[in-house]
Every structure is written in C-alpha cells, then in structure tokens.
Short mmCIF file of N, CA and C in Angstrom, two decimals:
data_model
loop_
_atom_site.label_atom_id
_atom_site.label_comp_id
_atom_site.label_asym_id
_atom_site.label_seq_id
_atom_site.Cartn_x
_atom_site.Cartn_y
_atom_site.Cartn_z
N UNK A 1 88.83 39.49 -149.41
CA UNK A 1 89.58 39.99 -148.27
C UNK A 1 90.93 39.28 -148.19
N UNK A 2 91.93 40.03 -147.79
CA UNK A 2 93.21 39.36 -147.54
C UNK A 2 93.21 38.82 -146.12
N UNK A 3 94.30 38.18 -145.73
CA UNK A 3 94.30 37.50 -144.43
C UNK A 3 94.22 38.44 -143.24
N UNK A 4 94.64 39.69 -143.36
CA UNK A 4 94.56 40.58 -142.18
C UNK A 4 93.24 41.32 -142.11
N UNK A 5 92.38 41.14 -143.06
CA UNK A 5 91.01 41.68 -143.06
C UNK A 5 90.96 43.20 -142.88
N UNK A 6 92.04 43.91 -143.18
CA UNK A 6 92.05 45.36 -142.94
C UNK A 6 91.17 46.14 -143.90
N UNK A 7 90.87 45.61 -145.04
CA UNK A 7 90.06 46.36 -146.00
C UNK A 7 88.66 45.77 -146.19
N UNK A 8 88.26 44.90 -145.32
CA UNK A 8 86.93 44.31 -145.44
C UNK A 8 85.86 45.29 -144.98
N UNK A 9 84.76 45.29 -145.66
CA UNK A 9 83.64 46.14 -145.29
C UNK A 9 82.47 45.22 -144.95
N UNK A 10 81.85 45.46 -143.80
CA UNK A 10 80.70 44.66 -143.39
C UNK A 10 79.46 45.24 -144.05
N UNK A 11 78.77 44.42 -144.80
CA UNK A 11 77.56 44.85 -145.47
C UNK A 11 76.37 44.61 -144.54
N UNK A 12 75.42 45.55 -144.47
CA UNK A 12 74.24 45.32 -143.63
C UNK A 12 73.41 44.17 -144.18
N UNK A 13 72.79 43.43 -143.28
CA UNK A 13 71.94 42.31 -143.66
C UNK A 13 70.61 42.87 -144.12
N UNK A 14 70.25 42.57 -145.34
CA UNK A 14 68.98 43.03 -145.88
C UNK A 14 67.98 41.88 -145.82
N UNK A 15 66.92 42.08 -145.06
CA UNK A 15 65.88 41.06 -144.94
C UNK A 15 64.79 41.33 -145.95
N UNK A 16 64.26 40.28 -146.53
CA UNK A 16 63.10 40.48 -147.41
C UNK A 16 61.96 41.13 -146.63
N UNK A 17 61.16 41.93 -147.31
CA UNK A 17 60.08 42.65 -146.67
C UNK A 17 59.13 41.71 -145.92
N UNK A 18 58.86 40.52 -146.47
CA UNK A 18 57.93 39.61 -145.81
C UNK A 18 58.45 39.17 -144.44
N UNK A 19 59.76 39.00 -144.28
CA UNK A 19 60.31 38.62 -142.98
C UNK A 19 60.22 39.75 -141.98
N UNK A 20 60.39 40.96 -142.44
CA UNK A 20 60.30 42.12 -141.55
C UNK A 20 58.87 42.26 -141.02
N UNK A 21 57.88 42.04 -141.87
CA UNK A 21 56.49 42.17 -141.45
C UNK A 21 56.08 41.06 -140.47
N UNK A 22 56.61 39.87 -140.64
CA UNK A 22 56.23 38.75 -139.77
C UNK A 22 56.65 39.02 -138.33
N UNK A 23 57.76 39.67 -138.13
CA UNK A 23 58.28 39.91 -136.79
C UNK A 23 57.23 40.56 -135.88
N UNK A 24 56.47 41.50 -136.35
CA UNK A 24 55.49 42.17 -135.53
C UNK A 24 54.14 41.47 -135.47
N UNK A 25 53.94 40.49 -136.32
CA UNK A 25 52.63 39.85 -136.41
C UNK A 25 52.55 38.49 -135.74
N UNK A 26 53.65 37.94 -135.29
CA UNK A 26 53.63 36.56 -134.82
C UNK A 26 52.72 36.34 -133.63
N UNK A 27 52.52 37.33 -132.79
CA UNK A 27 51.65 37.16 -131.62
C UNK A 27 50.17 37.17 -131.99
N UNK A 28 49.84 37.66 -133.18
CA UNK A 28 48.44 37.70 -133.60
C UNK A 28 47.83 36.31 -133.64
N UNK A 29 48.62 35.29 -133.89
CA UNK A 29 48.11 33.93 -134.04
C UNK A 29 48.38 33.07 -132.81
N UNK A 30 48.89 33.67 -131.76
CA UNK A 30 49.25 32.93 -130.54
C UNK A 30 48.06 32.15 -129.98
N UNK A 31 46.91 32.77 -129.92
CA UNK A 31 45.72 32.11 -129.35
C UNK A 31 45.27 30.91 -130.17
N UNK A 32 45.59 30.89 -131.46
CA UNK A 32 45.17 29.79 -132.31
C UNK A 32 46.10 28.58 -132.25
N UNK A 33 47.25 28.74 -131.60
CA UNK A 33 48.19 27.63 -131.52
C UNK A 33 47.76 26.63 -130.46
N UNK A 34 48.10 25.37 -130.65
CA UNK A 34 47.77 24.37 -129.62
C UNK A 34 48.59 24.63 -128.36
N UNK A 35 48.05 24.24 -127.23
CA UNK A 35 48.76 24.40 -125.96
C UNK A 35 49.93 23.43 -125.89
N UNK A 36 50.93 23.81 -125.11
CA UNK A 36 52.09 22.94 -124.90
C UNK A 36 51.62 21.76 -124.05
N UNK A 37 51.78 20.53 -124.54
CA UNK A 37 51.29 19.37 -123.78
C UNK A 37 52.15 19.09 -122.55
N UNK A 38 51.53 18.52 -121.54
CA UNK A 38 52.25 18.07 -120.35
C UNK A 38 52.61 16.61 -120.57
N UNK A 39 53.92 16.30 -120.55
CA UNK A 39 54.29 14.89 -120.75
C UNK A 39 53.81 14.03 -119.60
N UNK A 40 53.60 12.74 -119.86
CA UNK A 40 53.21 11.83 -118.78
C UNK A 40 54.30 11.78 -117.71
N UNK A 41 53.89 11.55 -116.48
CA UNK A 41 54.82 11.54 -115.34
C UNK A 41 55.95 10.55 -115.57
N UNK A 42 55.63 9.37 -116.07
CA UNK A 42 56.67 8.35 -116.29
C UNK A 42 57.73 8.86 -117.26
N UNK A 43 57.30 9.53 -118.32
CA UNK A 43 58.24 10.05 -119.33
C UNK A 43 59.15 11.12 -118.71
N UNK A 44 58.58 11.97 -117.89
CA UNK A 44 59.37 13.01 -117.22
C UNK A 44 60.43 12.36 -116.34
N UNK A 45 60.02 11.37 -115.56
CA UNK A 45 60.94 10.70 -114.64
C UNK A 45 62.03 9.93 -115.39
N UNK A 46 61.66 9.30 -116.49
CA UNK A 46 62.66 8.58 -117.29
C UNK A 46 63.68 9.57 -117.87
N UNK A 47 63.20 10.72 -118.31
CA UNK A 47 64.10 11.76 -118.83
C UNK A 47 65.06 12.26 -117.75
N UNK A 48 64.53 12.42 -116.56
CA UNK A 48 65.35 12.86 -115.42
C UNK A 48 66.46 11.84 -115.14
N UNK A 49 66.09 10.57 -115.06
CA UNK A 49 67.09 9.53 -114.80
C UNK A 49 68.09 9.43 -115.95
N UNK A 50 67.62 9.61 -117.17
CA UNK A 50 68.52 9.60 -118.32
C UNK A 50 69.53 10.73 -118.28
N UNK A 51 69.10 11.88 -117.77
CA UNK A 51 70.01 13.01 -117.66
C UNK A 51 71.04 12.79 -116.54
N UNK A 52 70.63 12.08 -115.49
CA UNK A 52 71.55 11.80 -114.38
C UNK A 52 72.58 10.73 -114.73
N UNK A 53 72.19 9.77 -115.53
CA UNK A 53 73.01 8.59 -115.80
C UNK A 53 74.47 8.91 -116.13
N UNK A 54 74.77 9.82 -117.07
CA UNK A 54 76.18 10.04 -117.40
C UNK A 54 76.95 10.89 -116.40
N UNK A 55 76.28 11.47 -115.42
CA UNK A 55 76.99 12.42 -114.55
C UNK A 55 77.11 11.99 -113.09
N UNK A 56 76.49 10.87 -112.72
CA UNK A 56 76.60 10.42 -111.33
C UNK A 56 77.11 8.98 -111.27
N UNK A 57 77.57 8.62 -110.10
CA UNK A 57 78.11 7.26 -109.89
C UNK A 57 76.96 6.24 -109.92
N UNK A 58 77.32 4.98 -110.12
CA UNK A 58 76.34 3.89 -110.21
C UNK A 58 75.47 3.78 -108.95
N UNK A 59 76.09 3.87 -107.78
CA UNK A 59 75.32 3.75 -106.54
C UNK A 59 74.37 4.93 -106.38
N UNK A 60 74.78 6.12 -106.85
CA UNK A 60 73.90 7.29 -106.77
C UNK A 60 72.71 7.14 -107.72
N UNK A 61 72.98 6.56 -108.89
CA UNK A 61 71.90 6.33 -109.85
C UNK A 61 70.90 5.33 -109.30
N UNK A 62 71.40 4.32 -108.62
CA UNK A 62 70.51 3.32 -108.02
C UNK A 62 69.61 3.99 -106.96
N UNK A 63 70.19 4.87 -106.14
CA UNK A 63 69.40 5.59 -105.14
C UNK A 63 68.38 6.50 -105.82
N UNK A 64 68.80 7.17 -106.88
CA UNK A 64 67.89 8.07 -107.60
C UNK A 64 66.71 7.28 -108.19
N UNK A 65 66.99 6.10 -108.72
CA UNK A 65 65.91 5.27 -109.28
C UNK A 65 64.91 4.87 -108.20
N UNK A 66 65.42 4.55 -107.01
CA UNK A 66 64.52 4.19 -105.91
C UNK A 66 63.66 5.39 -105.51
N UNK A 67 64.26 6.56 -105.46
CA UNK A 67 63.50 7.77 -105.11
C UNK A 67 62.45 8.09 -106.16
N UNK A 68 62.80 7.90 -107.43
CA UNK A 68 61.86 8.17 -108.51
C UNK A 68 60.69 7.18 -108.45
N UNK A 69 60.97 5.92 -108.17
CA UNK A 69 59.89 4.94 -108.04
C UNK A 69 58.94 5.32 -106.91
N UNK A 70 59.49 5.75 -105.79
CA UNK A 70 58.67 6.20 -104.66
C UNK A 70 57.84 7.42 -105.08
N UNK A 71 58.47 8.33 -105.79
CA UNK A 71 57.82 9.56 -106.25
C UNK A 71 56.64 9.24 -107.18
N UNK A 72 56.79 8.20 -108.01
CA UNK A 72 55.77 7.88 -109.01
C UNK A 72 54.67 6.96 -108.49
N UNK A 73 54.78 6.45 -107.29
CA UNK A 73 53.76 5.53 -106.76
C UNK A 73 52.37 6.15 -106.82
N UNK A 74 51.39 5.31 -107.14
CA UNK A 74 50.01 5.76 -107.22
C UNK A 74 49.56 6.44 -105.94
N UNK A 75 48.90 7.57 -106.07
CA UNK A 75 48.41 8.32 -104.93
C UNK A 75 49.48 9.10 -104.20
N UNK A 76 50.69 9.12 -104.75
CA UNK A 76 51.81 9.79 -104.09
C UNK A 76 52.00 11.22 -104.54
N UNK A 77 53.13 11.76 -104.15
CA UNK A 77 53.47 13.15 -104.44
C UNK A 77 53.55 13.40 -105.94
N UNK A 78 54.15 12.46 -106.67
CA UNK A 78 54.29 12.64 -108.11
C UNK A 78 52.96 12.80 -108.81
N UNK A 79 52.00 11.96 -108.47
CA UNK A 79 50.67 12.06 -109.09
C UNK A 79 50.00 13.39 -108.75
N UNK A 80 50.15 13.80 -107.51
CA UNK A 80 49.54 15.07 -107.10
C UNK A 80 50.16 16.25 -107.85
N UNK A 81 51.48 16.26 -107.94
CA UNK A 81 52.15 17.34 -108.66
C UNK A 81 51.80 17.31 -110.14
N UNK A 82 51.69 16.12 -110.71
CA UNK A 82 51.31 15.99 -112.11
C UNK A 82 49.91 16.54 -112.35
N UNK A 83 48.97 16.23 -111.46
CA UNK A 83 47.61 16.79 -111.57
C UNK A 83 47.64 18.31 -111.52
N UNK A 84 48.42 18.85 -110.59
CA UNK A 84 48.54 20.31 -110.48
C UNK A 84 49.12 20.92 -111.76
N UNK A 85 50.12 20.24 -112.34
CA UNK A 85 50.73 20.73 -113.57
C UNK A 85 49.74 20.69 -114.73
N UNK A 86 48.96 19.64 -114.83
CA UNK A 86 47.94 19.53 -115.88
C UNK A 86 46.90 20.64 -115.69
N UNK A 87 46.51 20.89 -114.45
CA UNK A 87 45.55 21.96 -114.16
C UNK A 87 46.13 23.31 -114.58
N UNK A 88 47.40 23.54 -114.27
CA UNK A 88 48.05 24.79 -114.65
C UNK A 88 48.08 24.92 -116.17
N UNK A 89 48.37 23.81 -116.86
CA UNK A 89 48.43 23.83 -118.32
C UNK A 89 47.07 24.18 -118.93
N UNK A 90 46.00 23.75 -118.29
CA UNK A 90 44.66 24.05 -118.78
C UNK A 90 44.27 25.51 -118.56
N UNK A 91 44.90 26.15 -117.59
CA UNK A 91 44.52 27.52 -117.22
C UNK A 91 45.50 28.59 -117.67
N UNK A 92 46.54 28.22 -118.40
CA UNK A 92 47.51 29.20 -118.89
C UNK A 92 47.78 28.96 -120.36
N UNK A 93 48.27 29.99 -121.04
CA UNK A 93 48.60 29.85 -122.46
C UNK A 93 49.82 28.94 -122.64
N UNK A 94 50.80 29.06 -121.74
CA UNK A 94 52.03 28.29 -121.87
C UNK A 94 52.58 28.02 -120.48
N UNK A 95 52.31 26.84 -119.94
CA UNK A 95 52.73 26.50 -118.59
C UNK A 95 54.25 26.44 -118.47
N UNK A 96 54.96 26.17 -119.55
CA UNK A 96 56.42 26.04 -119.52
C UNK A 96 57.07 27.37 -119.19
N UNK A 97 56.53 28.47 -119.72
CA UNK A 97 57.17 29.77 -119.56
C UNK A 97 57.27 30.19 -118.10
N UNK A 98 56.37 29.72 -117.25
CA UNK A 98 56.45 30.12 -115.84
C UNK A 98 57.58 29.40 -115.11
N UNK A 99 58.18 28.39 -115.73
CA UNK A 99 59.27 27.66 -115.09
C UNK A 99 60.64 28.05 -115.63
N UNK A 100 60.68 28.96 -116.57
CA UNK A 100 61.95 29.38 -117.14
C UNK A 100 62.56 30.41 -116.21
N UNK A 101 63.75 30.10 -115.73
CA UNK A 101 64.42 30.97 -114.77
C UNK A 101 65.01 32.20 -115.48
N UNK A 102 64.97 33.31 -114.78
CA UNK A 102 65.60 34.51 -115.30
C UNK A 102 67.09 34.44 -115.02
N UNK A 103 67.83 35.29 -115.68
CA UNK A 103 69.28 35.33 -115.47
C UNK A 103 69.60 35.58 -113.99
N UNK A 104 68.86 36.46 -113.36
CA UNK A 104 69.10 36.79 -111.95
C UNK A 104 68.81 35.58 -111.05
N UNK A 105 67.72 34.86 -111.33
CA UNK A 105 67.40 33.68 -110.54
C UNK A 105 68.49 32.62 -110.65
N UNK A 106 69.07 32.49 -111.83
CA UNK A 106 70.16 31.53 -112.01
C UNK A 106 71.39 31.97 -111.23
N UNK A 107 71.70 33.26 -111.25
CA UNK A 107 72.85 33.76 -110.50
C UNK A 107 72.67 33.50 -109.01
N UNK A 108 71.47 33.71 -108.50
CA UNK A 108 71.21 33.47 -107.08
C UNK A 108 71.36 31.99 -106.77
N UNK A 109 70.83 31.13 -107.62
CA UNK A 109 70.91 29.69 -107.39
C UNK A 109 72.36 29.21 -107.40
N UNK A 110 73.16 29.74 -108.31
CA UNK A 110 74.56 29.32 -108.42
C UNK A 110 75.39 29.87 -107.27
N UNK A 111 75.20 31.14 -106.95
CA UNK A 111 76.03 31.76 -105.92
C UNK A 111 75.55 31.45 -104.51
N UNK A 112 74.27 31.14 -104.35
CA UNK A 112 73.74 30.84 -103.03
C UNK A 112 73.35 32.07 -102.24
N UNK A 113 73.50 33.23 -102.80
CA UNK A 113 73.08 34.46 -102.11
C UNK A 113 72.71 35.50 -103.15
N UNK A 114 72.10 36.56 -102.68
CA UNK A 114 71.74 37.65 -103.58
C UNK A 114 72.00 38.97 -102.87
N UNK A 115 72.10 40.02 -103.66
CA UNK A 115 72.28 41.34 -103.08
C UNK A 115 70.97 41.81 -102.48
N UNK A 116 71.06 42.57 -101.40
CA UNK A 116 69.85 43.10 -100.78
C UNK A 116 69.27 44.20 -101.65
N UNK A 117 67.97 44.18 -101.81
CA UNK A 117 67.28 45.24 -102.54
C UNK A 117 66.86 46.31 -101.53
N UNK A 118 66.39 47.43 -102.04
CA UNK A 118 65.90 48.48 -101.15
C UNK A 118 64.75 47.97 -100.30
N UNK A 119 63.90 47.12 -100.88
CA UNK A 119 62.78 46.55 -100.15
C UNK A 119 63.27 45.68 -99.00
N UNK A 120 64.31 44.88 -99.25
CA UNK A 120 64.87 44.03 -98.19
C UNK A 120 65.40 44.89 -97.05
N UNK A 121 66.09 45.96 -97.39
CA UNK A 121 66.67 46.84 -96.36
C UNK A 121 65.56 47.52 -95.55
N UNK A 122 64.51 47.94 -96.26
CA UNK A 122 63.41 48.64 -95.60
C UNK A 122 62.69 47.74 -94.59
N UNK A 123 62.46 46.45 -94.98
CA UNK A 123 61.70 45.56 -94.14
C UNK A 123 62.56 44.59 -93.36
N UNK A 124 63.88 44.76 -93.41
CA UNK A 124 64.77 43.93 -92.62
C UNK A 124 64.89 42.49 -93.08
N UNK A 125 64.67 42.23 -94.37
CA UNK A 125 64.79 40.86 -94.90
C UNK A 125 66.23 40.63 -95.33
N UNK A 126 67.08 40.25 -94.42
CA UNK A 126 68.49 40.06 -94.76
C UNK A 126 68.85 38.59 -94.93
N UNK A 127 67.93 37.67 -94.65
CA UNK A 127 68.23 36.23 -94.75
C UNK A 127 67.76 35.68 -96.06
N UNK A 128 68.39 36.03 -97.16
CA UNK A 128 67.97 35.51 -98.47
C UNK A 128 69.15 34.99 -99.21
#
C-alpha cells in the first residue's frame, strides 16, 4: 500500500475450522469448570485500600484504613457480608457475574438519574 491507502483491499479474516467450531461448544464444558473462588475478606480490603492509595489524599487514606479495620472486625458487618458472599458462591455457577454492571446501570450511576420507563409512568415512580 502507498501512504494514502487508496488502493488497499481489506481481506476477510479466515479462521481455521477448529476455532469456528469451538465458539459454539464452549458452554458445553461450563459445568465442569471450577467455581470462581471468593477471596478472603482481608485480601479484598487490602485491594480496596491499594486502589484508593494513588487517588486520595493522605488524611483520606488514613480515614479509609480506619473504616476498613472497623469493617473487618470479628463478628462485624464485613464478616457477615463475606459469609453471605461465600453462600452465594456455593449456590450459583458464577457469583461474580451478578455484580457486573450493565451499561445502563453505569450511566445511571454516573449521571445520578435515569429516564422514566413506561412502568414508572404507569405506577407514578418518578423518584429514581
């Protein structure tokens, strides 16, 4: 091709037959795969603090560390939520997938509001 690419022709991507067949079969083995493990509460909290570290001020990080310590205390909210998460992991194929936000959920979270649906209008749910 020359620099203006005016005479270039795009060739279709040819996949080997074995790759084409795998695409439709991958779910056949889903049940045989190990479940997604639930990380220990301490590891989750350390990851959270690690993610905060580069983006917040030192005093905010100190406050966050105190809140995380309170959250992780034995018999506290953190332990209860962790037990619930482990229970969910035992009863579902993939507990992570239920926490993945849809594009619409992200738009609502970022904008702080959403458009009313027909259901909202019908039942008068305008405070969303």
